[in-house]
Amino acid sequence: NMEGRKVNAWAARDASAILSPYSFHLRKTCPEDVVLRVLFCGIDHTDLHQMRSEVHTTSYPLVPGHEVVGEVVELGSNVSKFAVGDTVGVGCIVGSCGECSSCKSSIENYCSNRIFTYNDIYKDGRPTQGGFSSAMVVHQKFVVRIPEKLAPEQAAPLLCAGVTAYSPLKQFIGSEKALKAGILGLGGVGHLGVLIAKAMGHHVTVISSSDKKRKEALEHLGADAFLVSSSPAEMEGASNSLDYILDTVPAGHPLQAYVSLLKVEGKIFIVGAAPKPLEFDATDMILGKKTITGSFIGSMDETEEILEFWEKKGLKTMIEVVKMDYVNRAFERMERNDVRYRFVLDVASSNLD
């Protein structure tokens, strides 16, 4: 029985964001809970913001990680949809109120009482801790099955980055017309956005601030076109050409420059949270009937859908698998964009002590 069992993890102790070994006790297992041994965990940009206490105030010690793939080792008495030995995933949230209109319409990711996988407080009053640990206890509603043909390390980034790109793009599935897509920013979310949009049959333009990633965008990811946003001539040539843009940039950027790339009735989906307000030109929005909209991760249903979509389309996530003792180095490299395109921690074969 895992109840109150001590688990090993790596945690940040303060805003220096340096991770080091830590141990804590799992919360009490309830009838609806799934206990999993962590196999792999993706590394997300949000982890760094939370470790540095840049989003909202962080409680330390903080165990990050919300792209968790594990093996079920124990089940609460009311859990029937999983079996011991199943490979399962846990994403950004581990709880919601269950009562509000968002919860009732299966978009529990928009519940104002959602509980984040780490740096939050669980219903029992204890801090939530994420996937940079040997085991987790999660309510069954927030656990998904990983399809058999999907390698667990490949599945990890889909649980946050993948579903973040999929949720706004899935409205275009089955579209009759050939859609022209723009993917802004080529990090963890952006690279998955390219793969998803291509798999949906869209014509995909990667928009980047320099020419550096042209070859990888066109050759490795299979994008159709590459647009350098710092070139006024290229931007001018592409104005009014895109049906939608997936904006994954988590820093301040000139939003209006990208809005002007949209066709009439075009949409820009903001999924990367910039810390400062973004600006747009009202006249351009009005005369082009354009939409700026936000989207936050995805629902549990959508998380299952992206996993099935990935398996069905035979897609490959581009990852670099590292051990826990490399994690601080991995964050340094991620910050310099020196990863193609997502680090995944091999937690199960790491020494966590």
Coordinates of C-alpha atoms in Angstrom, one line a residue:
N1 CA 0.0 0.0 0.0
M2 CA 1.4 3.4 -1.1
E3 CA -0.6 5.4 1.4
G4 CA 1.6 8.1 3.0
R5 CA 4.5 6.5 1.3
K6 CA 7.7 8.4 1.0
V7 CA 8.7 9.3 -2.5
N8 CA 12.0 10.7 -3.9
A9 CA 11.9 13.8 -6.1
W10 CA 13.8 16.8 -7.2
A11 CA 12.6 20.2 -6.0
A12 CA 13.4 23.9 -6.2
R13 CA 14.0 25.4 -2.8
D14 CA 13.8 29.1 -3.7
A15 CA 13.5 31.5 -6.7
S16 CA 17.1 30.6 -7.9
A17 CA 15.2 27.7 -9.5
I18 CA 18.0 25.2 -8.9
L19 CA 16.6 21.7 -8.5
S20 CA 18.1 19.2 -6.1
P21 CA 17.0 15.9 -4.4
Y22 CA 14.0 16.1 -2.0
S23 CA 11.6 13.6 -0.5
F24 CA 8.0 13.9 0.6
H25 CA 5.0 11.7 1.5
L26 CA 2.2 11.0 -1.0
R27 CA -1.3 12.0 0.1
K28 CA -3.7 9.5 1.4
T29 CA -5.2 7.3 -1.4
C30 CA -9.0 7.8 -1.8
P31 CA -11.4 5.4 -3.6
E32 CA -11.3 7.5 -6.9
D33 CA -7.5 7.7 -6.9
V34 CA -4.9 6.1 -9.2
V35 CA -1.3 5.6 -7.9
L36 CA 1.3 5.6 -10.5
R37 CA 5.0 5.0 -10.7
V38 CA 6.5 7.9 -12.8
L39 CA 8.3 6.7 -16.0
F40 CA 8.8 9.9 -17.9
C41 CA 8.1 13.6 -17.5
G42 CA 8.3 16.4 -20.1
I43 CA 10.0 19.7 -19.2
D44 CA 7.9 22.7 -20.0
H45 CA 8.7 26.4 -20.1
T46 CA 6.0 27.0 -17.4
D47 CA 8.1 24.9 -15.0
L48 CA 10.8 27.5 -15.1
H49 CA 8.4 30.4 -14.5
Q50 CA 6.9 28.6 -11.5
M51 CA 10.3 27.6 -10.1
R52 CA 11.3 31.3 -10.2
S53 CA 8.0 32.4 -8.7
E54 CA 7.2 34.5 -11.8
V55 CA 3.6 33.5 -12.4
H56 CA 2.0 33.7 -9.0
T57 CA 3.8 33.2 -5.6
T58 CA 5.4 29.8 -5.5
S59 CA 5.4 27.7 -2.3
Y60 CA 8.7 25.9 -1.9
P61 CA 9.9 23.2 -1.9
L62 CA 8.4 22.9 -5.4
V63 CA 8.4 19.6 -7.4
P64 CA 7.6 20.7 -11.0
G65 CA 6.4 18.5 -13.9
H66 CA 3.0 18.3 -15.6
E67 CA 3.7 16.1 -18.6
V68 CA 3.7 12.8 -16.7
V69 CA 3.7 9.3 -18.0
G70 CA 3.6 6.5 -15.5
E71 CA 2.6 2.9 -14.8
V72 CA -0.4 2.2 -12.6
V73 CA 0.7 0.4 -9.4
E74 CA -2.4 0.7 -7.3
L75 CA -6.1 1.6 -7.7
G76 CA -8.7 3.1 -5.4
S77 CA -11.8 0.9 -4.8
N78 CA -14.0 3.0 -7.2
V79 CA -11.6 3.0 -10.1
S80 CA -12.7 0.7 -12.9
K81 CA -11.4 2.2 -16.1
F82 CA -7.7 1.5 -15.4
A83 CA -5.8 -1.7 -14.4
V84 CA -2.6 -2.2 -12.5
G85 CA 0.2 -2.2 -15.1
D86 CA -1.5 0.3 -17.5
T87 CA 0.6 3.1 -19.0
V88 CA -1.2 6.4 -18.2
G89 CA -0.7 10.1 -18.4
V90 CA -1.3 13.1 -16.2
G91 CA -1.3 16.7 -17.6
C92 CA -1.5 20.2 -16.1
I93 CA -4.5 19.7 -13.8
V94 CA -5.4 17.2 -11.1
G95 CA -8.7 18.6 -9.8
S96 CA -11.7 20.8 -10.5
C97 CA -14.9 21.6 -8.7
G98 CA -17.1 19.3 -10.8
E99 CA -20.1 21.5 -10.3
C100 CA -19.7 24.7 -12.5
S101 CA -20.8 25.1 -16.1
S102 CA -17.2 24.4 -17.4
C103 CA -17.0 21.2 -15.4
K104 CA -20.5 20.1 -16.5
S105 CA -19.7 20.8 -20.2
S106 CA -16.4 18.8 -20.0
I107 CA -14.1 21.8 -20.3
E108 CA -12.9 21.4 -16.7
N109 CA -9.6 23.2 -17.8
Y110 CA -11.6 26.4 -17.5
C111 CA -13.0 25.7 -14.0
S112 CA -12.0 28.6 -11.8
N113 CA -11.4 26.1 -9.0
R114 CA -9.1 23.8 -11.1
I115 CA -6.2 22.4 -9.2
F116 CA -2.8 22.5 -10.9
T117 CA -0.6 19.4 -10.9
Y118 CA 2.0 21.3 -8.9
N119 CA 2.4 24.6 -7.0
D120 CA -1.3 24.4 -5.9
I121 CA -3.3 23.2 -2.9
Y122 CA -5.2 19.9 -3.0
K123 CA -8.7 19.5 -1.5
D124 CA -7.0 18.0 1.6
G125 CA -5.1 21.2 2.1
R126 CA -1.7 19.8 1.1
P127 CA 0.5 21.2 -1.6
T128 CA 0.4 19.5 -5.0
Q129 CA 3.7 18.1 -6.3
G130 CA 4.5 17.2 -9.9
G131 CA 6.1 14.6 -12.0
F132 CA 9.8 15.2 -11.2
S133 CA 9.2 12.5 -8.6
S134 CA 9.1 8.7 -8.3
A135 CA 5.3 8.4 -7.8
M136 CA 2.1 10.3 -7.8
V137 CA -1.5 9.9 -6.6
V138 CA -4.1 11.4 -9.0
H139 CA -7.9 11.3 -9.1
Q140 CA -9.0 9.0 -11.9
K141 CA -10.8 11.8 -13.8
F142 CA -7.5 13.5 -14.5
V143 CA -5.7 10.4 -15.7
V144 CA -5.7 9.3 -19.3
R145 CA -4.7 6.0 -20.9
I146 CA -1.6 6.1 -23.3
P147 CA -2.4 4.2 -26.5
E148 CA -0.5 1.0 -26.9
K149 CA 1.4 1.9 -30.1
L150 CA 2.6 5.2 -28.5
A151 CA 6.0 5.1 -26.8
P152 CA 5.6 6.6 -23.3
E153 CA 8.4 9.1 -23.7
Q154 CA 6.8 10.2 -27.1
A155 CA 3.5 10.7 -25.3
A156 CA 4.8 12.9 -22.5
P157 CA 4.9 16.3 -24.4
L158 CA 1.4 15.7 -25.7
L159 CA -0.1 16.0 -22.2
C160 CA 0.6 19.7 -22.0
A161 CA 2.3 21.1 -25.2
G162 CA 0.4 18.8 -27.6
V163 CA -3.1 19.4 -26.2
T164 CA -2.4 23.1 -26.0
A165 CA -1.9 23.2 -29.8
Y166 CA -4.6 20.7 -30.5
S167 CA -7.4 22.3 -28.6
P168 CA -7.8 25.4 -30.7
L169 CA -6.9 23.7 -34.0
K170 CA -9.4 20.8 -33.7
Q171 CA -12.2 23.1 -34.8
F172 CA -10.7 22.9 -38.3
I173 CA -10.9 19.1 -38.5
G174 CA -13.1 18.2 -41.5
S175 CA -12.8 21.6 -43.0
E176 CA -13.8 21.6 -46.7
K177 CA -11.4 24.3 -47.8
A178 CA -7.6 24.2 -47.9
L179 CA -6.5 26.2 -44.9
K180 CA -3.4 28.3 -44.6
A181 CA -1.9 28.1 -41.2
G182 CA 0.8 30.1 -39.4
I183 CA 2.7 28.7 -36.5
L184 CA 4.5 31.5 -34.5
G185 CA 7.4 30.3 -32.4
L186 CA 9.0 26.9 -32.8
G187 CA 9.5 25.6 -29.3
G188 CA 7.7 22.7 -27.6
V189 CA 4.2 23.8 -28.4
G190 CA 5.1 25.3 -31.8
H191 CA 6.8 22.2 -33.2
L192 CA 3.8 20.1 -32.2
G193 CA 1.5 22.7 -33.8
V194 CA 3.3 22.3 -37.1
L195 CA 2.9 18.5 -36.9
I196 CA -0.8 18.7 -36.0
A197 CA -1.7 21.3 -38.6
K198 CA 0.2 19.3 -41.3
A199 CA -1.6 16.1 -40.2
M200 CA -4.9 17.9 -40.6
G201 CA -4.0 18.7 -44.2
H202 CA -3.3 22.4 -43.7
H203 CA -0.7 24.5 -45.6
V204 CA 1.7 25.5 -42.9
T205 CA 3.9 28.6 -42.6
V206 CA 6.4 28.7 -39.8
I207 CA 6.9 32.4 -38.6
S208 CA 10.2 33.0 -36.9
S209 CA 12.2 36.1 -36.0
S210 CA 15.3 35.0 -37.9
D211 CA 16.4 32.6 -40.7
K212 CA 18.1 30.2 -38.2
K213 CA 15.3 27.6 -38.1
R214 CA 14.4 27.7 -41.8
K215 CA 16.0 24.3 -42.7
E216 CA 14.6 22.5 -39.7
A217 CA 11.1 23.9 -40.2
L218 CA 11.0 22.9 -43.9
E219 CA 13.0 19.7 -43.8
H220 CA 12.6 18.2 -40.3
L221 CA 9.1 19.3 -39.5
G222 CA 7.7 19.3 -43.0
A223 CA 6.3 22.9 -43.0
D224 CA 5.4 24.3 -46.4
A225 CA 6.8 27.8 -46.0
F226 CA 9.0 29.9 -43.7
L227 CA 8.5 33.6 -42.9
V228 CA 11.1 35.8 -41.3
S229 CA 9.1 38.3 -39.2
S230 CA 12.1 40.7 -38.9
S231 CA 12.0 41.2 -42.7
P232 CA 9.5 44.0 -43.6
A233 CA 9.5 42.8 -47.3
E234 CA 8.6 39.2 -46.4
M235 CA 5.9 40.3 -43.9
E236 CA 4.4 42.7 -46.4
G237 CA 4.4 40.0 -49.1
A238 CA 2.5 37.7 -46.7
S239 CA -0.2 40.2 -45.5
N240 CA -3.8 38.9 -45.6
S241 CA -2.7 35.4 -46.5
L242 CA -3.4 33.2 -43.4
D243 CA -6.6 31.7 -42.1
Y244 CA -5.2 31.3 -38.6
I245 CA -2.1 31.7 -36.6
L246 CA -1.2 29.7 -33.5
D247 CA 0.8 32.2 -31.4
T248 CA 3.0 30.2 -29.0
V249 CA 5.4 33.0 -28.0
P250 CA 5.6 33.3 -24.2
A251 CA 7.3 36.7 -24.3
G252 CA 6.2 40.2 -25.4
H253 CA 6.0 40.6 -29.2
P254 CA 4.4 42.9 -31.7
L255 CA 1.0 41.3 -32.1
Q256 CA -0.2 43.7 -34.7
A257 CA 2.5 42.6 -37.2
Y258 CA 1.0 39.1 -37.0
V259 CA -2.7 40.2 -37.0
S260 CA -2.0 41.9 -40.4
L261 CA -1.0 38.5 -41.9
L262 CA -4.6 37.2 -41.3
K263 CA -7.2 37.0 -44.1
V264 CA -10.7 38.4 -43.6
E265 CA -12.3 36.4 -40.7
G266 CA -8.8 35.1 -39.8
K267 CA -8.1 34.1 -36.2
I268 CA -5.0 34.3 -34.0
F269 CA -4.9 31.8 -31.1
I270 CA -2.8 33.0 -28.2
V271 CA -1.5 30.0 -26.2
G272 CA 1.8 31.5 -24.9
A273 CA 1.2 33.8 -22.0
A274 CA 3.3 37.0 -22.4
P275 CA 3.9 38.7 -19.1
K276 CA 3.0 42.2 -20.5
P277 CA -0.1 43.3 -22.4
L278 CA -0.1 42.8 -26.2
E279 CA -1.3 45.6 -28.6
F280 CA -3.4 45.4 -31.7
D281 CA -4.9 47.9 -34.2
A282 CA -8.7 48.2 -33.9
T283 CA -9.2 49.4 -37.4
D284 CA -7.4 46.4 -38.9
M285 CA -9.5 44.1 -36.6
I286 CA -12.7 45.7 -37.6
L287 CA -12.1 46.0 -41.4
G288 CA -10.9 42.4 -41.6
K289 CA -13.5 40.9 -39.2
K290 CA -10.5 39.3 -37.4
T291 CA -10.4 37.5 -34.1
I292 CA -7.9 37.4 -31.3
T293 CA -8.6 34.5 -29.0
G294 CA -7.0 32.7 -26.1
S295 CA -6.9 29.0 -25.3
F296 CA -5.7 27.2 -22.2
I297 CA -4.2 23.7 -22.4
G298 CA -7.2 21.4 -23.2
S299 CA -9.8 19.3 -21.5
M300 CA -9.4 15.7 -20.4
D301 CA -11.4 14.6 -23.5
E302 CA -9.1 16.6 -25.8
T303 CA -6.1 15.1 -24.1
E304 CA -7.4 11.6 -25.0
E305 CA -8.1 12.9 -28.5
I306 CA -4.6 14.2 -29.2
L307 CA -3.1 10.9 -28.0
E308 CA -5.4 8.9 -30.3
F309 CA -4.7 11.4 -33.2
W310 CA -0.9 10.9 -32.7
E311 CA -1.2 7.2 -32.8
K312 CA -3.7 7.1 -35.7
K313 CA -1.6 9.5 -37.8
G314 CA 1.7 7.8 -36.8
L315 CA 3.3 11.1 -35.7
K316 CA 6.6 11.4 -34.0
T317 CA 7.3 13.9 -31.2
M318 CA 10.8 15.4 -31.4
I319 CA 12.4 15.0 -28.0
E320 CA 15.7 14.7 -26.2
V321 CA 15.6 12.2 -23.3
V322 CA 17.7 13.1 -20.3
K323 CA 18.2 11.8 -16.8
M324 CA 17.3 13.8 -13.6
D325 CA 21.0 14.6 -12.8
Y326 CA 21.0 16.7 -16.1
V327 CA 17.8 18.6 -15.3
N328 CA 19.4 21.9 -14.3
R329 CA 21.4 21.9 -17.4
A330 CA 18.3 21.1 -19.4
F331 CA 16.5 24.1 -18.1
E332 CA 19.5 26.3 -19.0
R333 CA 19.5 24.9 -22.5
M334 CA 15.7 25.3 -22.9
E335 CA 16.0 28.9 -22.0
R336 CA 18.4 29.5 -24.8
N337 CA 16.1 27.5 -27.2
D338 CA 18.8 24.8 -27.4
V339 CA 16.5 21.8 -27.6
R340 CA 14.8 20.1 -30.5
Y341 CA 12.1 20.5 -29.3
R342 CA 11.2 19.1 -25.9
F343 CA 13.3 17.7 -23.1
V344 CA 11.8 14.5 -21.5
L345 CA 13.1 13.3 -18.2
D346 CA 13.6 9.5 -17.9
V347 CA 12.5 9.5 -14.3
A348 CA 12.2 5.8 -13.8
S349 CA 15.9 5.1 -14.7
S350 CA 17.3 8.1 -12.9
N351 CA 18.9 8.0 -9.5
L352 CA 16.7 10.5 -7.6
D353 CA 18.7 10.5 -4.3

